[in-house]
Coordinates of N, CA, C and O in Angstrom, one line a residue:
X179 N 32.0 3.5 -11.6 CA 30.5 3.2 -11.5 C 31.1 1.9 -10.2 O 31.7 1.3 -11.4
X180 N 30.3 1.4 -9.3 CA 30.8 0.5 -9.2 C 29.4 -0.1 -7.5 O 28.5 0.8 -7.4
X181 N 29.1 -1.6 -8.0 CA 27.8 -2.1 -6.7 C 28.4 -2.2 -5.7 O 28.8 -2.8 -5.4
X182 N 27.0 -1.6 -5.0 CA 27.3 -1.2 -3.4 C 26.2 -2.6 -3.1 O 26.8 -2.6 -2.0
X183 N 25.1 -2.2 -3.6 CA 24.3 -3.3 -3.2 C 23.3 -4.7 -4.2 O 23.1 -3.9 -5.0
X184 N 23.7 -6.1 -3.7 CA 22.9 -6.6 -4.6 C 22.0 -7.6 -4.2 O 22.6 -8.6 -2.8
X185 N 20.8 -7.9 -3.8 CA 19.7 -9.0 -3.4 C 18.9 -9.4 -4.1 O 18.1 -8.7 -5.0
X186 N 18.6 -10.5 -4.2 CA 18.4 -11.8 -5.4 C 16.6 -11.7 -4.1 O 16.8 -12.2 -3.6
X187 N 15.3 -11.1 -5.0 CA 14.3 -11.6 -5.0 C 13.6 -12.2 -5.5 O 13.1 -12.4 -6.5
X188 N 13.8 -13.2 -5.2 CA 13.1 -14.9 -6.1 C 11.7 -14.8 -6.1 O 11.2 -15.2 -7.1
X189 N 11.0 -14.6 -5.4 CA 8.9 -14.6 -5.2 C 9.2 -13.3 -5.9 O 7.9 -13.8 -7.1
X190 N 9.3 -12.0 -6.0 CA 9.4 -11.1 -7.5 C 10.2 -11.3 -8.4 O 9.9 -10.7 -9.6
X191 N 11.1 -12.5 -8.8 CA 11.8 -12.1 -9.8 C 12.9 -11.5 -10.3 O 12.3 -10.9 -11.2
X192 N 13.4 -10.9 -9.2 CA 14.2 -9.9 -9.8 C 15.7 -9.7 -8.5 O 15.5 -10.6 -7.3
X193 N 16.6 -9.0 -9.2 CA 17.5 -8.4 -8.6 C 17.8 -6.9 -8.3 O 16.5 -6.1 -9.0
X194 N 17.4 -6.3 -6.9 CA 17.2 -5.6 -6.0 C 18.9 -4.9 -5.5 O 19.4 -5.4 -5.2
X195 N 19.2 -3.4 -6.3 CA 20.4 -3.4 -7.0 C 20.9 -1.6 -6.6 O 19.5 -1.4 -6.6
X196 N 22.1 -1.6 -5.9 CA 21.7 -0.3 -5.6 C 23.7 0.1 -6.0 O 24.7 -0.7 -6.4
X197 N 23.3 1.7 -7.0 CA 24.5 1.6 -7.8 C 25.0 3.0 -7.6 O 24.8 3.8 -7.5
X198 N 26.9 3.1 -7.7 CA 27.2 4.5 -7.2 C 27.6 4.8 -8.7 O 28.4 4.4 -8.9
X199 N 27.6 5.6 -8.9 CA 28.0 6.3 -9.3 C 28.7 8.3 -9.8 O 27.9 9.1 -9.2
X200 N 29.2 8.6 -10.6 CA 30.8 9.5 -10.3 C 30.1 10.4 -11.7 O 30.3 9.4 -13.1
X201 N 29.5 11.8 -11.3 CA 29.3 12.0 -12.3 C 29.4 13.8 -12.1 O 28.6 14.4 -10.9
X202 N 29.3 14.3 -13.1 CA 29.4 16.2 -12.4 C 28.0 16.4 -12.5 O 27.6 17.4 -11.8
X203 N 26.8 16.0 -13.2 CA 25.9 16.3 -13.4 C 24.9 15.9 -13.3 O 24.7 14.3 -13.4
X204 N 23.7 15.8 -12.8 CA 22.7 14.5 -12.6 C 22.2 14.0 -13.4 O 21.4 14.8 -13.9
X205 N 22.3 13.0 -12.9 CA 22.3 11.4 -14.1 C 20.4 11.2 -14.1 O 20.0 10.9 -13.2
X206 N 19.5 11.4 -15.6 CA 18.2 11.2 -15.1 C 17.7 10.6 -14.9 O 19.0 9.3 -15.6
X207 N 16.4 9.6 -15.2 CA 16.3 8.3 -14.9 C 16.4 7.8 -16.3 O 17.5 6.6 -16.5
X208 N 16.8 7.9 -17.6 CA 17.6 7.4 -19.0 C 18.8 7.5 -18.7 O 18.8 6.6 -19.6
X209 N 19.7 8.5 -18.3 CA 21.0 8.0 -18.7 C 21.5 7.1 -17.5 O 22.7 6.4 -17.9
X210 N 20.7 6.7 -16.1 CA 21.0 6.1 -15.0 C 21.0 4.8 -15.7 O 21.3 4.0 -16.0
X211 N 19.8 4.3 -16.9 CA 19.2 3.0 -17.5 C 20.4 3.1 -18.1 O 20.3 1.7 -18.5
X212 N 20.9 4.2 -19.2 CA 21.8 3.4 -19.8 C 23.0 3.3 -19.4 O 24.3 2.1 -20.1
X213 N 23.7 3.9 -18.4 CA 24.6 3.2 -17.1 C 24.2 1.9 -16.8 O 25.4 1.1 -16.2
X214 N 23.3 1.7 -16.2 CA 23.2 0.1 -16.1 C 23.1 -1.2 -16.9 O 24.0 -1.8 -17.0
X215 N 22.5 -1.0 -18.0 CA 22.0 -1.6 -19.1 C 23.7 -1.9 -19.6 O 24.7 -3.3 -19.7
X216 N 24.8 -1.0 -19.6 CA 26.3 -0.8 -19.8 C 26.9 -1.2 -19.2 O 27.7 -2.4 -19.8
X217 N 27.2 -1.6 -17.2 CA 27.1 -2.2 -16.0 C 26.8 -3.2 -16.5 O 28.2 -4.8 -16.1
X218 N 25.7 -3.9 -16.5 CA 25.3 -5.2 -16.5 C 24.9 -6.4 -18.0 O 24.7 -7.3 -17.7
X219 N 25.0 -5.6 -18.8 CA 24.8 -5.9 -20.2 C 23.8 -6.9 -20.1 O 23.0 -8.0 -20.8
X220 N 22.2 -6.0 -19.7 CA 20.8 -6.5 -19.9 C 20.3 -5.6 -21.0 O 20.6 -4.5 -21.4
X221 N 19.2 -6.0 -21.2 CA 18.3 -5.4 -21.8 C 17.6 -4.0 -21.4 O 17.1 -4.7 -19.8
X222 N 17.6 -2.6 -21.8 CA 16.5 -1.9 -21.1 C 15.3 -2.2 -21.0 O 14.9 -1.9 -19.9
X223 N 14.2 -3.1 -21.6 CA 13.1 -3.1 -20.6 C 12.9 -3.7 -19.5 O 12.0 -3.8 -19.4
X224 N 14.2 -4.6 -19.2 CA 13.6 -5.7 -18.1 C 14.6 -4.2 -16.6 O 14.3 -4.8 -15.6
X225 N 14.9 -3.0 -17.0 CA 15.2 -2.1 -15.8 C 14.2 -1.6 -15.2 O 13.6 -1.0 -16.2
X226 N 14.2 -1.1 -14.0 CA 13.4 0.0 -13.6 C 14.2 0.6 -12.6 O 15.3 0.2 -11.8
X227 N 14.3 2.1 -12.7 CA 14.7 2.9 -11.9 C 14.1 3.2 -10.1 O 13.3 3.7 -11.0
X228 N 14.2 3.0 -9.4 CA 13.4 3.5 -8.4 C 14.1 4.9 -8.0 O 13.2 6.1 -8.0
X229 N 15.3 5.6 -7.8 CA 15.9 6.7 -7.0 C 16.9 6.7 -7.7 O 17.8 5.8 -8.1
X230 N 17.5 8.5 -7.8 CA 18.2 8.6 -8.4 C 18.8 9.8 -7.4 O 18.8 11.1 -7.2
X231 N 19.4 9.2 -6.3 CA 20.2 10.5 -5.2 C 21.2 10.7 -4.6 O 22.4 10.0 -5.0
X232 N 21.1 12.0 -4.6 CA 23.4 12.9 -4.5 C 22.9 13.6 -3.3 O 21.7 13.8 -2.7
X233 N 23.6 13.6 -2.4 CA 24.3 14.8 -1.8 C 24.3 16.6 -2.4 O 25.5 15.8 -3.1
X234 N 24.2 17.0 -1.2 CA 24.8 18.3 -1.7 C 25.6 18.5 -2.0 O 26.5 18.3 -1.1
X235 N 26.5 18.8 -2.8 CA 27.8 19.6 -3.4 C 28.6 18.2 -3.7 O 30.0 18.2 -4.1
X236 N 28.2 17.1 -3.9 CA 29.0 15.6 -4.1 C 28.5 15.4 -5.7 O 27.5 15.2 -6.1
X237 N 29.1 14.6 -6.2 CA 29.5 14.2 -7.4 C 29.3 12.6 -7.6 O 29.5 12.6 -8.8
X238 N 29.1 12.8 -6.5 CA 28.5 10.9 -6.3 C 26.6 10.8 -6.3 O 26.7 11.9 -5.7
X239 N 26.3 9.5 -6.9 CA 25.0 9.4 -6.7 C 24.9 7.8 -7.0 O 25.3 7.3 -7.2
X240 N 23.8 7.9 -5.9 CA 23.0 6.2 -5.5 C 21.8 6.1 -6.7 O 20.8 7.4 -6.6
X241 N 21.5 4.7 -7.3 CA 21.4 4.8 -8.2 C 20.9 3.2 -7.6 O 21.4 2.1 -8.0
X242 N 19.2 3.5 -7.5 CA 18.3 2.6 -6.7 C 17.5 2.1 -8.4 O 17.1 2.3 -8.4
X243 N 17.6 0.2 -8.3 CA 17.0 -0.3 -9.3 C 17.2 -1.0 -9.3 O 17.0 -2.2 -8.8
X244 N 15.9 -1.9 -10.0 CA 15.7 -3.3 -10.2 C 15.9 -3.6 -11.3 O 15.5 -3.1 -12.1
X245 N 16.0 -5.0 -11.4 CA 16.9 -5.9 -13.0 C 16.0 -6.9 -12.8 O 16.7 -7.9 -11.8
X246 N 14.7 -7.2 -14.1 CA 13.3 -8.3 -13.9 C 14.2 -10.0 -14.9 O 15.4 -9.4 -15.4
X247 N 14.3 -10.7 -14.2 CA 14.6 -11.8 -15.7 C 13.6 -11.5 -16.3 O 14.2 -11.8 -17.1
X248 N 12.5 -11.4 -16.5 CA 11.7 -11.0 -18.2 C 11.0 -9.9 -17.8 O 11.2 -9.2 -16.5
X249 N 10.7 -9.7 -19.3 CA 9.5 -8.4 -19.3 C 8.2 -8.4 -19.3 O 7.9 -7.9 -18.0
X250 N 8.3 -9.9 -19.3 CA 6.7 -10.0 -18.8 C 6.9 -10.8 -16.8 O 5.4 -10.1 -16.1
X251 N 7.4 -10.2 -16.0 CA 7.9 -10.5 -14.9 C 7.7 -9.0 -14.2 O 6.8 -8.8 -13.3
X252 N 8.3 -7.6 -15.0 CA 8.1 -6.8 -15.3 C 6.4 -6.1 -15.1 O 6.4 -4.9 -14.8
X253 N 6.6 -6.2 -16.4 CA 5.0 -6.1 -16.5 C 3.9 -6.3 -15.6 O 2.8 -6.1 -15.4
X254 N 3.5 -7.9 -15.1 CA 3.2 -8.1 -13.6 C 2.5 -7.6 -12.1 O 2.0 -7.1 -12.0
X255 N 4.3 -7.1 -12.2 CA 4.9 -6.6 -11.0 C 4.8 -4.9 -10.9 O 4.0 -4.2 -9.9
X256 N 5.4 -4.8 -11.8 CA 5.7 -2.5 -11.9 C 4.2 -2.4 -11.8 O 3.4 -3.0 -12.4
X257 N 3.3 -1.3 -11.3 CA 2.3 -0.4 -11.5 C 2.1 -0.1 -13.1 O 3.4 0.7 -13.5
X258 N 0.8 -0.4 -13.5 CA 1.0 0.7 -14.9 C 0.9 2.0 -14.8 O 0.4 2.4 -14.0
X259 N 1.6 2.6 -15.8 CA 1.2 4.2 -16.1 C 0.3 5.3 -16.2 O -0.7 4.3 -17.3
X260 N -0.5 5.6 -15.9 CA -1.4 6.3 -15.9 C -1.8 7.2 -17.0 O -0.4 8.0 -17.1
X261 N -2.9 7.4 -17.5 CA -3.1 8.0 -18.7 C -2.6 9.2 -18.5 O -3.5 9.4 -18.3
X262 N -2.8 10.4 -19.3 CA -2.5 11.9 -18.7 C -3.9 12.1 -19.5 O -4.6 11.8 -20.2
X263 N -5.2 13.2 -19.3 CA -6.2 13.7 -19.4 C -6.2 14.0 -20.9 O -7.4 13.2 -22.0
X264 N -5.6 14.3 -21.5 CA -5.4 14.6 -23.1 C -5.4 12.9 -23.9 O -6.1 12.8 -24.8
X265 N -4.7 12.4 -23.3 CA -4.2 11.5 -24.2 C -6.0 10.4 -24.0 O -6.2 9.4 -24.9
X266 N -6.0 10.6 -22.8 CA -7.9 9.9 -22.8 C -9.0 9.9 -23.5 O -10.3 9.6 -23.9
X267 N -8.5 11.6 -23.5 CA -9.9 12.1 -24.6 C -9.8 12.0 -25.8 O -10.6 11.1 -26.9
X268 N -8.8 11.6 -26.3 CA -7.9 11.3 -27.4 C -8.3 9.6 -28.1 O -9.0 9.5 -29.0
X269 N -8.1 8.1 -26.7 CA -8.1 7.6 -27.3 C -10.3 7.0 -27.1 O -11.0 7.0 -26.9

């Protein structure tokens, strides 16, 4: 597991990073977050995974992600998740 790219975006208060992870199976977004937390020692709430990319037949995965300075920065910038129809009816 190594960091390929790191860019500091002062305007949005985050680091934009790319990590290469070697794994036998596709790490989902939740597993990718766990690897990033272990590698960088940051809180899970401040991380947003954008992509988990693999080339066919390869065991290396590119993980594009953001690490925000604080949870409040993340909440201001990241789009809110939409509720599904069942949750709207229950609310």
